[in-house]
Amino acid sequence: MARPSYSSKKRLLFVLGLVMFISTFLIGRLGYLQIVKGEELKKGALEQWTKGITIKSKRGIIYDRKGKKLAVSVSASTVWASPADIKDPDKTAKEVARILNLDEEQVYSKITKKIGTEKLKQWITREEAQELRKLKLSGIEIVDDNRRYYPYGNFASYVLGFTNIDNNGLEGIEQTYDKYLTGTPGKWVKTTDAASRQLPFDGEKIYEASDGLSVVLTIDEIIQHFAEKAAEEAARATQAKNVSVIVMEPQTGDILALTTKPDYDPNEPRVPLNEETKRQWDNLSQEELQKRWYDMWRNFAISDAYEPGSTFKIITAAAALEENVIKPETHFYCNGFVRDIKGAVLKCSRWYNPHGSLNFIEGMNTSCNVVFVDVGRKVGKERFLKYIKAFGFGEKTEIELNGEQAGIVPSNAENVKEINLATMSYGHGIAVTPLQLINAVSAVANGGNLMTPRLVKELIDDDGKVVESFPPEVKRKVISESTSKTMLELLENVVRDGTGTSAYIPGFRVGGKTGTAQKIIDGKYAPGKYIGSFVAVAPADDPKVAILVIVDEPVGQYYGGTVAAPVAKSVLEETLSYLEVAPKFTKDEKEMVSETVTVPDIIGKNIGEAGKILTDLELKYTTEYSDLTSESIIIDQFPLPKIQVQKGSIIDLYLNVESGEKIIMPDLTSKTKAEVIKILDDLNLNYELKGEGKVRSQTPAPGLQIPIDEKIEVEFGDT
């Protein structure tokens, strides 16, 4: 046998080496794929073999404090298509479009896509689902789903908020507690072939969803109903831009009711409730429409800051009493004006008929600005600012809602000038949110504790077990028990004998304060635009509820005692009865309650004559007008004539009051600043002076007839 040549050996060795190299590479590659990349490839294979449809978790329920369901999730099916399993696309598209009221071409386009699954329509009706199931269309699957539903429509919409189509919270409690309400979604998993067709006997799996937790609010559905009804009626009667009502439990900071009218329906949050508004929105661009939506969803109670006016005098009074710089009997003198502030003249609401000598109780009852300027000065800017901040103004209340504003207060005492201290003492030159104000007043009423407003009591599971609770929280002590008690007595006097008589309820000791302030728009006081408000606590001897009513831009009457106090009275009467607070009648009130009189018709009579008629019938009346005479004529009244009311009831009178006394604007040309100040002060005019030298220009022009309360602007310079 011939021996292999050297060249043959080389070829054999080369082939052997090549085979060994290839074998080693393949073994290494196999090991890499099996060991290193095994899990990743296995996962990829499973994804190719399987398809999954998400099963949404059921969102938690939102309850009121008594267990009433305010937001729930209801069953609603969703239709999915598996294009690879559809045998007759034309027939399927036609039937699905007919039953679900969809465009046939769009349905066909979706069911012929080269994808695993495609959603055709979310939240179909039960009838639609039943009809589709009867047809047994291959590749069409109906999956149980759920959607958010608000059974009371626009009830408490600014508290509840709403969700989007994917059940994610967008506003209100739905948004701030979204992570608790949402739960964990499940999965429906199937095995498929390369064409995404479901394999027979594939052992499909369903991973059940885990439902979200439910939220229990501090809101009381009954009290919320009282507030919404009263706000709706007030909005209609006053034609106001909006009416806001907040009811709070002073001892805990619990919000029992919060509403602003007009509002929206969370079931259709992008559709205005007003038909006229709906028509106006039809032709808006998407950008403008989106702006209108956000305006509609804006929560006035926490997102808007306004000048509180005389309701803020509660804070001034509490600070002065706590610092012991005044007592209820301290005497003051009102001559109608504050003239000792350089460059400014401040007026009392009764400047035309000054209050004269009066004590602090009377100053509170009549809401005298001159008295409160003196009180503010006695407290001093450092201490006053300290109390303003201690009562929570200038900081967020930490309410469980998004979009809260902090308001506007001076950052430090150095920024508080003499004029600022004077105007802040009666609620001007400072901006607060409605929630800040009622929270501060609740602190005045509850013994001096500033609470963190509470909207959520607890989180519970499906079995009703408490998972997490949120107890009442005291932020800080602001005033003493004795100051709180004195303040409640002062506020009760305001309702019994002062500007708040429209909120008087026989048998209940109501304490409150009216407020009226001109609105600031774009940094300037807007002519003819006012906010009328009223804040109250009841009963004054053992406060169970505090209430704030704000009427924004009412048409016609705008004084807080006229437009807001009656709203508060209505809500308080119903709420105290619901809470089973027993009335305690005085002897006079017992007689008053037992006797009724018929309201006389006094329309067309002058105020002097009408006042005598009402007094003779033992009825009270209020006008809330500053410029009137005994000859002012009544053009309307409430209650209307022939209505039966209890003796001692208050009749609101509406008068045809002229805009006020007018004068001829003097010519100030070329006069010095000292001469101008003397001329304008002698005429009791309000003015603003700019520059130095002699008068270069003036507004209004000389010789014009102007209202005596118009502000005069004078500019000085070199002539």
XYZ file of C-alpha atoms in Angstrom, residues 230 234 238 243 311 494-495 498-505 510 512-516 532-536 547-551 558-573 622 624 650 652:
51
model
C -78.361 78.055 46.606
C -78.053 83.136 43.234
C -77.857 88.137 40.151
C -71.152 82.178 42.456
C -64.531 90.195 55.224
C -72.861 92.078 62.932
C -75.619 89.657 61.916
C -75.101 95.341 61.631
C -74.534 94.887 57.900
C -75.159 91.127 58.020
C -78.817 91.155 59.065
C -79.809 89.381 55.832
C -78.242 86.230 57.289
C -80.127 86.402 60.590
C -81.904 83.118 61.460
C -75.169 83.268 63.436
C -70.737 86.788 60.067
C -69.200 89.623 58.083
C -70.097 91.180 54.741
C -67.596 92.243 52.105
C -67.709 94.256 48.896
C -69.894 90.736 46.915
C -69.159 88.230 49.669
C -70.295 87.018 53.067
C -68.532 84.733 55.539
C -70.279 83.270 58.578
C -69.601 79.220 55.192
C -68.227 81.582 52.573
C -70.346 82.869 49.687
C -68.770 84.864 46.860
C -70.806 86.475 44.084
C -73.356 94.078 44.268
C -73.102 94.642 48.045
C -72.178 91.519 50.004
C -75.014 92.008 52.468
C -77.523 92.027 49.618
C -76.257 89.417 47.134
C -74.240 86.988 49.305
C -75.673 87.030 52.841
C -79.118 85.651 51.806
C -77.362 82.758 50.046
C -75.432 81.944 53.223
C -78.637 82.143 55.249
C -80.365 79.648 52.950
C -77.514 77.119 53.170
C -77.085 77.567 56.936
C -80.783 77.094 57.664
C -81.913 96.650 54.226
C -76.890 98.399 51.270
C -85.748 91.402 56.662
C -84.409 93.723 50.769
